[in-house]
Amino acid sequence: MSISYRRPGALIDKVTHYCPGCGHGIAHRLIAEVIDELDIRGRTIGMAPVGCAVVAYDYLDIDMCEAPHGRTPAVATGVKRALPESVVFSYQGDGDLAAIGTAEIIHAANRGENITVIFINNAVYGMTGGQMAPTTPEKVKTTTSPYGRCTETEGYPLKVAELLAGLDRVAYSVRVMMASPGDVRAVREALLKAFRCQMERRGFSIVEILSPCPTYWKLDPVEAFRHCAKEMTKVFPLGVYRDWEETGANQ
Amino acid sequence: MSISYRRPGALIDKVTHYCPGCGHGIAHRLIAEVIDELDIRGRTIGMAPVGCAVVAYDYLDIDMCEAPHGRTPAVATGVKRALPESVVFSYQGDGDLAAIGTAEIIHAANRGENITVIFINNAVYGMTGGQMAPTTPEKVKTTTSPYGRCTETEGYPLKVAELLAGLDRVAYSVRVMMASPGDVRAVREALLKAFRCQMERRGFSIVEILSPCPTYWKLDPVEAFRHCAKEMTKVFPLGVYRDWEETGANQ
Amino acid sequence: MLRIVIDRKHCKGCGLCVAFCPKGALCMATSISPRGVNPAEVREEAACVGCLNCTVVCPDAAIEICELEAAD
Amino acid sequence: MLRIVIDRKHCKGCGLCVAFCPKGALCMATSISPRGVNPAEVREEAACVGCLNCTVVCPDAAIEICELEAAD
Amino acid sequence: MPKKVLMTGNEAMAEGAIRAGCRHYYGYPITPQNEVPEYMSRRMPEVDGVFLQSESELAAISMVLGSAAAGKRTMTSSSSPGISLKQEGISYLAGSELPAVIANVQRGGPGLGDIGASQADYFQAVKGGGHGDYRMIVLAPDSVQEMADLTTLAFDLADRWRIPVMILADAQVGQMMEPVEWHEYRPPPDLAAKQWALTGASGRPRNIVRSFFLYPGLLEEHNLRLQRKYAEIASSQVRLEETGTDGADVVIVAYGSSARIARGLVSEGAEGGRLGLLRPVTLWPFPSRRIRELAERGKAFLVAEMSAGQMVEDVRLAVEGLTPVGFYGRMGGSMLTTEEMAREAARMLELVAGGAA
Amino acid sequence: MPKKVLMTGNEAMAEGAIRAGCRHYYGYPITPQNEVPEYMSRRMPEVDGVFLQSESELAAISMVLGSAAAGKRTMTSSSSPGISLKQEGISYLAGSELPAVIANVQRGGPGLGDIGASQADYFQAVKGGGHGDYRMIVLAPDSVQEMADLTTLAFDLADRWRIPVMILADAQVGQMMEPVEWHEYRPPPDLAAKQWALTGASGRPRNIVRSFFLYPGLLEEHNLRLQRKYAEIASSQVRLEETGTDGADVVIVAYGSSARIARGLVSEGAEGGRLGLLRPVTLWPFPSRRIRELAERGKAFLVAEMSAGQMVEDVRLAVEGLTPVGFYGRMGGSMLTTEEMAREAARMLELVAGGAA
Amino acid sequence: MEHRMIFAGAGGQGLMMLGKILAQAAMDAGLNVTWYPSYGAEVRGGTAHCHVVVSEGRIFSPLVERASALAIMNEPSLERFLPRLRQAGLLVLNTSLAEAPGASNGAIIAVPATEIANELKDIRIANMVMLGALNAALDIVDDEFVVEAIEAFLPGRGHLAGLNREAYERGKGCAD
Amino acid sequence: MEHRMIFAGAGGQGLMMLGKILAQAAMDAGLNVTWYPSYGAEVRGGTAHCHVVVSEGRIFSPLVERASALAIMNEPSLERFLPRLRQAGLLVLNTSLAEAPGASNGAIIAVPATEIANELKDIRIANMVMLGALNAALDIVDDEFVVEAIEAFLPGRGHLAGLNREAYERGKGCAD
Ligand SMILES: Cc1ncc(C[n+]2csc(CCOP(=O)(O)OP(=O)(O)O)c2C)c(N)n1
Ligand SMILES: Cc1ncc(C[n+]2csc(CCOP(=O)(O)OP(=O)(O)O)c2C)c(N)n1
Ligand code: SF4
Ligand code: SF4
Ligand code: SF4
Ligand code: SF4
Ligand code: SF4
Ligand code: SF4
Ligand SMILES: [Mg+2]
Ligand SMILES: [Mg+2]
């Protein structure tokens, strides 16, 4: 009997607290798969954000650290500078990364901090109950944009992958999504590449993942999945915005 | 007897605390000239930053507010939202704007806050004694980069005018310098246009000014002036990075 | 021969696996699992072609698939 | 006729006006001003063409220039 | 009688602010106070007010600073970790003598802690979590009705004294629902116009809002002025509720949610009326004088709070060893219980009786 | 005898840290402590250490959190407004039980204030400027030599107790120069290895650094454990200096720069030896027990600090009305003077004599 | 007469709403009332529960330490809250997801709420079934107030309104 | 013997350096010493001053409340610090920028320091002139220590070293 697929070893056998169909669950599984594949469980250190994924350490069987809301890349910097041989990633939501943590992500990226950022862009604050995020698309209603996001007073959604790609020491910046099995496979590839980027000391890498939040998108899980491709990509085009293998950056 | 030039009325007759040849003095004078020219002294409200210009209110004869270090655009937002008819500017150094205040400037710009930001980029922390700024060029020695700024660990200088120009609700983003009388005249034009941008409700405007700090550049004032053109522009190219009149943004 | 194992403890009944199975090998149960949802279940194991779409999209890593060697 | 007035209280002796005067109308004094610097002073008022470069670069708004009407 | 409305404490606070004329709210989501920004986001546009979800708590308190400097009634709210982030801004508000209202709907700490009710930010609120010698007026509501009423009061006090006022609530009083009655708000007729506000220096000398005092001695003068103001507030603005203290041998001192449990005990005549309740409504200024009087009349105290023991220090400072001061507390988002409080109260009564014997 | 070196207190602190094995410094410039990052930026590369000028104080304290979690001796420094910004991070450090050293070289407040010496962040340091029930060990150097020695000690204490330790200095002790003597540092031999540190879960179960406790009761348990630790520290780690308290009628209680003035008075025999000095070296834990003993022996107190009166509360809590407690303070970056302190001391002596008569 | 009640279940099972509806109904009926939620931390899953007190007299603490009634949706909640039930208290239990305990401090009403909801083709309205059973058993407020409150909080047009109503009725049936 | 001194002037006039050099020299000479700076706020202009205490005994406060000597560079500093001079104290005054006061608590040494520096073609070395005058008048430490300290703090090669030295000597001459 040969096994075609089984739960990755770096994923703890515990039922997650995520809602049915939540992208966080998929992202966790993919990270565990990548850690297994690269065989780096013993030297990977993850940063859990404040957000729905706050107890990511309940699910990933690696050393992990909790960071104050938004300071995740700064905490990751502290860990990486202390242990340059370890593989350090920060896992962040759009509130964590693109609102309160704007300064920290920009400066970690600008320094070319040799870490990997996994950015779960679900365009909403999940953990606190569905408030508007910096990435919430125009006109979308949330609990704090009850009349729909108004670009006149609240601006347009922030495009993180593009913004960071403009910084010279960023080695890899990519946007992928969770909208179909193929797309999820692409997410996995992007994560693999980002970790490899770090292991080869290329500098800062970020994988922005358009990720469904069925609960606050008020869609059933399958609709939410499809919504990533249909609506989210209108605002957040997929793509590789920076790639050291192509630009030769930081070689 | 007709007057060819006299001190602007909005400039208080008080000797500044700035070092000889400091760009802050010129910027103050230009702001006062522009306020006079637009005849808006009675409805202009300025935000003084924490930095060498902290007591800008000692020199400009308008209502002014002090902001916590880096929060200058957020304070300006609070004032502007309270008094939409007023003309609000925030005056900021590179430490204030591009280090501790990164989140605030990005989000004020992203919201398209209808304010004007006057950004004095002297590539150093003047007030605290010449430490490295986020805009300090590669290899330049400061009191906290005694071996020269190392891009490997500290990254490249942040290019603010370009970075903000990438945000959709920014109406005007320009970089000018103080390197010759002609250049200073261009600074004045940029300031005029930025204020006009606000008065026409076009949205966020920023004027980045490459500004000499003879003291911590360790150059005499005339050399420092020339250094702007010769060295600073290599890292920070002058230019209009966004202009609502050309792109038709926010019309 | 493929064996599809859906873990009723992990499955939250989101339906993604069912939606993305190209062969209709899976379906949602009408019964209630101990966690109070209608979980996914195998409709027709024989239809499965081992594309792994279901495992790839499952947010709860609730599906494992193994190949049973033909008893030759 | 142009009259150049340099305010010794404001002038910090930075030398910018002197450096950017196209006509050499200004120079730095060898004397010491009350604030302890060698301030700028008018070298040759007649040379001035009123280009205002000096007032444009002066960080301390220490220079004022006015046109004296020719007594006709 | 106006109709009662069932609402959460957080919503009542938001509505109370709006009725007091607050038209500028800035905040960043955090449990257990999300109902405040959510309510504001719906209501502000209805009253031509400004609701802005800021990029962070730092930005929120700074926007508050801006709108306050412009002379507007303005407010922000958050919960413990977010309030820690506002400490620099609060110190600036106090130093610049700006009126503003800041709500802390406390949760369990330290660090990320949890989202249960807590009163462990007492020291931060009343002693100064920010730098320098400054004070806020600190109001502690214990019901949904008071979440409304004290918020309204907060704006009046803030304007009158040019001081930041904190509403120190907790997860329970913020998230619970109770019926609320609304009355029409009337601003105090003797409230001075804000001549110091930044509105554009038209037809008057310019105004400056600042906390930086460059020249030697100026900052000290400024501080002395602040301290004089604080002394005035301390002597005139104490607010408290007393229940059954007259006949009591032991007075329970408790505020906010904790006081409700104590009130239950006292009102239901536990221990034969030998228990009383003193509930500080203002935590700063603290009702030290009244506590001292009660101590001088021989009453002992049981301080009950959801912390490791913070307000108890202020009670001990007032009592100065005259009578015993006991403490009952729980930490980390765990609430006090009637049972345990009754037990602690009984113990204090025994101690007092023992001491008297 | 090692050669003496003339250096500023800030530099001595930095060098003391490096000698204690600190190889990770993160900081953001602010007067009056810029000599610390400046010194670190020169020295760290020489010892293969990391100096990183962070984008802000928030980032600095978070980087410290990261390096501490990775098991390294790590430090940050700032001054009052910057320390206010670190309050959330400090609460996280305490909640996560991470060892780290944080220096506050205090300046005048509130708000932007000025850059003169101040001790007005006492409450923030010892009562908790951040949210939740937590403590730091707080050390108060009064000389350049102590800036070095107490910083070294701070790292040992931080590691032993898994607790953030604050060096509470001020502009004077930070910026003044004095000769310093250097001795070789030897780590305490009984210091346990950091088995909890995040180093990669290789050959051991994974470690988690956290302050979030989701399930009911866990956070309370965690807090109870913290409080037990704090109680142990409080009973074993008090450090203080006493000069002439035995024969004194009035004991001046002062720390840091203020204590130097008091020591001058006492050492030079002002008031015929009727003055003594008690200088808390640890502000938390506070030498309450010793103060209480002195009070029980009838001694009165004069608390002298550069604030509106903060440490004086801790003295009054210890004394509980047994003897008079006087206060002499100045605010907003203004320093105490020998003359004024002598006058206040004389007044206290009179009061005591009057009381005794 | 004072009802001190705890309603508990997994996040998403609608226990908070159940409590709010009852509280609103009770207030409309002229009673004093408090509703106090407790989320299993600011995350999605976990258990969520709320405390509802309905009283003719003044209500002091909204926190229910000893409950006069429990409505429990699943096994973990049962384990956690059963010990808090008062002597002679009432336990309304969703027997679809939890097994009735051998011993309880009082009466037990077994309601296969999830199964009923499943039958009604919307598993999420199990809470309304529980509400029906609870109110039928304790007669806290007249049905008309409950129905009005349901409309107020769950303004379902047509089908959905009917569904909630139907679930409520089915629950009432279980209390017989 | 204890010298308690204040050196004051405008920012940029080199008063801090003056103090540091003297402190270093005194330490090298085996004396106890403290140096304490006070910047006119964290901004450029304004007055800056430092307190230097040199003593054979233990030094308590580094803050000089009553000065045994003042070195004053300009008018505003004179106004501010003259009242702090002790009875019989010494005032070393830069008469290029400040007028000698009618009355002082002690001796006054008039030093046209800025003019001398101007003559030497570097207005910034007026501080060394002041140092020369001060040390000549009070004989705090032997010149050799001062010269060494100057080299240590202002490692001028060739010309500059000579210039500092010359300024110092010119100052000494003023104290005669
Ligand atoms: C300082 C601070 N501010 C606010 C919060 C509340 N908070 C927790 S998570 C969160 C945002 C969650 O959104 P996101 O980062 O997008 O993560 P998601 O839950 O959507 O995955 C907020 C605002 C907090 N815990 N700490
Ligand atoms: C919270 C806080 N952090 C740090 C400081 C110290 N500080 C004052 S100004 C400044 C930076 C000045 O640099 P810049 O903004 O470039 O202005 P410049 O002086 O160069 O004009 C810093 C770090 C402060 N006052 N407050
Ligand atoms: S709220 Fe959204 S992001 Fe959070 S667990 Fe649920 S589906 Fe996932
Ligand atoms: S330090 Fe630099 S920026 Fe500051 S006043 Fe002097 S020259 Fe200007
Ligand atoms: S492996 Fe492919 S075919 Fe088989 S059940 Fe899964 S999705 Fe369907
Ligand atoms: S994708 Fe996974 S969780 Fe969703 S229904 Fe299928 S097995 Fe269950
Ligand atoms: S106006 Fe022109 S020519 Fe005249 S002095 Fe000034 S710079 Fe020289
Ligand atoms: S530019 Fe102005 S300050 Fe500079 S020397 Fe000329 S007049 Fe003086
Ligand atoms: Mg999100
Ligand atoms: Mg700068």
mmCIF file of C-alpha atoms in Angstrom, chain A residues 90-224:
data_model
loop_
_atom_site.group_PDB
_atom_site.id
_atom_site.type_symbol
_atom_site.label_atom_id
_atom_site.label_comp_id
_atom_site.label_asym_id
_atom_site.label_seq_id
_atom_site.Cartn_x
_atom_site.Cartn_y
_atom_site.Cartn_z
ATOM 1 C CA SER A 90 6.384 35.561 9.964
ATOM 2 C CA TYR A 91 2.761 34.711 9.347
ATOM 3 C CA GLN A 92 0.527 37.751 9.127
ATOM 4 C CA GLY A 93 -2.955 38.904 8.333
ATOM 5 C CA ASP A 94 -3.846 42.079 6.478
ATOM 6 C CA GLY A 95 -4.635 43.978 9.641
ATOM 7 C CA ASP A 96 -1.396 42.887 11.206
ATOM 8 C CA LEU A 97 0.750 43.571 8.164
ATOM 9 C CA ALA A 98 -0.926 46.369 6.251
ATOM 10 C CA ALA A 99 -2.457 48.456 9.041
ATOM 11 C CA ILE A 100 -0.811 48.542 12.453
ATOM 12 C CA GLY A 101 2.355 46.874 11.183
ATOM 13 C CA THR A 102 2.965 49.023 8.110
ATOM 14 C CA ALA A 103 6.204 50.509 9.406
ATOM 15 C CA GLU A 104 7.593 47.169 10.491
ATOM 16 C CA ILE A 105 6.918 45.372 7.217
ATOM 17 C CA ILE A 106 8.282 48.209 5.098
ATOM 18 C CA HIS A 107 11.467 48.483 7.097
ATOM 19 C CA ALA A 108 12.072 44.754 7.393
ATOM 20 C CA ALA A 109 11.651 44.558 3.627
ATOM 21 C CA ASN A 110 13.799 47.605 3.033
ATOM 22 C CA ARG A 111 16.593 46.208 5.180
ATOM 23 C CA GLY A 112 16.341 43.042 3.135
ATOM 24 C CA GLU A 113 15.925 41.098 6.344
ATOM 25 C CA ASN A 114 16.527 37.485 5.359
ATOM 26 C CA ILE A 115 13.136 36.203 6.466
ATOM 27 C CA THR A 116 9.996 34.922 4.778
ATOM 28 C CA VAL A 117 6.682 36.653 5.232
ATOM 29 C CA ILE A 118 3.493 34.714 4.635
ATOM 30 C CA PHE A 119 0.776 37.270 4.168
ATOM 31 C CA ILE A 120 -2.795 36.056 4.408
ATOM 32 C CA ASN A 121 -4.818 38.727 2.659
ATOM 33 C CA ASN A 122 -8.476 38.015 3.367
ATOM 34 C CA ALA A 123 -9.435 41.669 3.031
ATOM 35 C CA VAL A 124 -11.024 41.789 6.444
ATOM 36 C CA TYR A 125 -10.222 41.637 10.152
ATOM 37 C CA GLY A 126 -11.304 38.110 10.906
ATOM 38 C CA MET A 127 -10.395 37.723 14.521
ATOM 39 C CA THR A 128 -12.103 40.831 15.793
ATOM 40 C CA GLY A 129 -15.312 40.247 13.922
ATOM 41 C CA GLY A 130 -15.201 41.403 10.343
ATOM 42 C CA GLN A 131 -14.061 45.022 10.391
ATOM 43 C CA MET A 132 -12.669 46.827 7.394
ATOM 44 C CA ALA A 133 -9.048 46.050 6.548
ATOM 45 C CA PRO A 134 -6.591 48.217 4.619
ATOM 46 C CA THR A 135 -7.097 45.684 1.819
ATOM 47 C CA THR A 136 -10.889 45.722 1.816
ATOM 48 C CA PRO A 137 -12.016 46.457 -1.754
ATOM 49 C CA GLU A 138 -13.985 49.523 -2.719
ATOM 50 C CA LYS A 139 -17.685 49.543 -1.763
ATOM 51 C CA VAL A 140 -17.406 46.325 0.247
ATOM 52 C CA LYS A 141 -19.473 46.401 3.427
ATOM 53 C CA THR A 142 -17.921 45.330 6.704
ATOM 54 C CA THR A 143 -18.889 45.950 10.294
ATOM 55 C CA THR A 144 -16.962 49.232 10.248
ATOM 56 C CA SER A 145 -17.789 50.183 6.676
ATOM 57 C CA PRO A 146 -21.526 49.573 6.898
ATOM 58 C CA TYR A 147 -22.194 51.732 3.857
ATOM 59 C CA GLY A 148 -19.351 50.146 1.886
ATOM 60 C CA ARG A 149 -15.715 51.223 1.791
ATOM 61 C CA CYS A 150 -15.613 54.784 0.576
ATOM 62 C CA THR A 151 -12.443 55.567 -1.335
ATOM 63 C CA GLU A 152 -13.022 59.295 -0.876
ATOM 64 C CA THR A 153 -12.434 59.101 2.853
ATOM 65 C CA GLU A 154 -10.841 55.727 3.349
ATOM 66 C CA GLY A 155 -8.699 55.348 0.266
ATOM 67 C CA TYR A 156 -8.156 52.384 -2.002
ATOM 68 C CA PRO A 157 -7.052 48.948 -0.852
ATOM 69 C CA LEU A 158 -3.307 48.732 -0.259
ATOM 70 C CA LYS A 159 -1.400 46.540 -2.678
ATOM 71 C CA VAL A 160 1.296 45.031 -0.576
ATOM 72 C CA ALA A 161 3.092 42.775 -3.043
ATOM 73 C CA GLU A 162 3.541 45.690 -5.437
ATOM 74 C CA LEU A 163 4.489 48.183 -2.744
ATOM 75 C CA LEU A 164 7.214 46.001 -1.284
ATOM 76 C CA ALA A 165 8.505 44.955 -4.678
ATOM 77 C CA GLY A 166 9.609 48.561 -5.117
ATOM 78 C CA LEU A 167 12.177 48.210 -2.343
ATOM 79 C CA ASP A 168 15.674 47.343 -3.488
ATOM 80 C CA ARG A 169 16.517 44.605 -1.023
ATOM 81 C CA VAL A 170 13.360 42.596 -1.563
ATOM 82 C CA ALA A 171 14.335 39.347 -3.274
ATOM 83 C CA TYR A 172 10.956 37.779 -3.869
ATOM 84 C CA SER A 173 7.490 39.260 -3.838
ATOM 85 C CA VAL A 174 4.584 37.353 -5.258
ATOM 86 C CA ARG A 175 0.806 37.297 -5.076
ATOM 87 C CA VAL A 176 -1.058 33.996 -5.298
ATOM 88 C CA MET A 177 -4.545 32.903 -4.278
ATOM 89 C CA MET A 178 -6.728 30.107 -3.023
ATOM 90 C CA ALA A 179 -9.429 29.740 -5.625
ATOM 91 C CA SER A 180 -9.032 26.262 -7.071
ATOM 92 C CA PRO A 181 -6.802 23.230 -6.597
ATOM 93 C CA GLY A 182 -4.419 24.593 -9.201
ATOM 94 C CA ASP A 183 -4.186 27.926 -7.474
ATOM 95 C CA VAL A 184 -3.511 26.244 -4.171
ATOM 96 C CA ARG A 185 -0.723 24.267 -5.786
ATOM 97 C CA ALA A 186 0.724 27.570 -6.981
ATOM 98 C CA VAL A 187 0.601 28.851 -3.421
ATOM 99 C CA ARG A 188 2.613 25.838 -2.349
ATOM 100 C CA GLU A 189 5.195 26.499 -5.052
ATOM 101 C CA ALA A 190 5.475 30.114 -4.005
ATOM 102 C CA LEU A 191 6.022 29.117 -0.393
ATOM 103 C CA LEU A 192 8.688 26.618 -1.402
ATOM 104 C CA LYS A 193 10.449 29.236 -3.423
ATOM 105 C CA ALA A 194 10.241 31.822 -0.656
ATOM 106 C CA PHE A 195 11.793 29.456 1.856
ATOM 107 C CA ARG A 196 14.465 28.546 -0.645
ATOM 108 C CA CYS A 197 15.114 32.238 -1.157
ATOM 109 C CA GLN A 198 15.824 32.576 2.536
ATOM 110 C CA MET A 199 17.926 29.441 2.731
ATOM 111 C CA GLU A 200 20.074 30.778 -0.090
ATOM 112 C CA ARG A 201 20.408 34.086 1.782
ATOM 113 C CA ARG A 202 18.835 36.130 -0.976
ATOM 114 C CA GLY A 203 17.091 38.521 1.360
ATOM 115 C CA PHE A 204 13.496 39.369 2.098
ATOM 116 C CA SER A 205 10.715 37.256 0.610
ATOM 117 C CA ILE A 206 6.963 37.712 0.823
ATOM 118 C CA VAL A 207 4.126 35.537 -0.401
ATOM 119 C CA GLU A 208 0.829 37.406 -0.459
ATOM 120 C CA ILE A 209 -2.040 34.951 -0.519
ATOM 121 C CA LEU A 210 -5.585 35.980 -1.393
ATOM 122 C CA SER A 211 -7.346 33.812 1.112
ATOM 123 C CA PRO A 212 -11.050 33.165 1.686
ATOM 124 C CA CYS A 213 -12.833 34.222 4.860
ATOM 125 C CA PRO A 214 -16.257 32.695 4.239
ATOM 126 C CA THR A 215 -17.532 33.979 7.564
ATOM 127 C CA TYR A 216 -17.043 37.672 6.980
ATOM 128 C CA TRP A 217 -17.382 37.549 3.252
ATOM 129 C CA LYS A 218 -20.785 36.102 4.073
ATOM 130 C CA LEU A 219 -20.336 33.474 1.383
ATOM 131 C CA ASP A 220 -20.426 29.731 1.639
ATOM 132 C CA PRO A 221 -16.935 28.203 1.495
ATOM 133 C CA VAL A 222 -17.119 27.197 -2.147
ATOM 134 C CA GLU A 223 -18.409 30.609 -3.224
ATOM 135 C CA ALA A 224 -15.719 32.244 -1.132
#
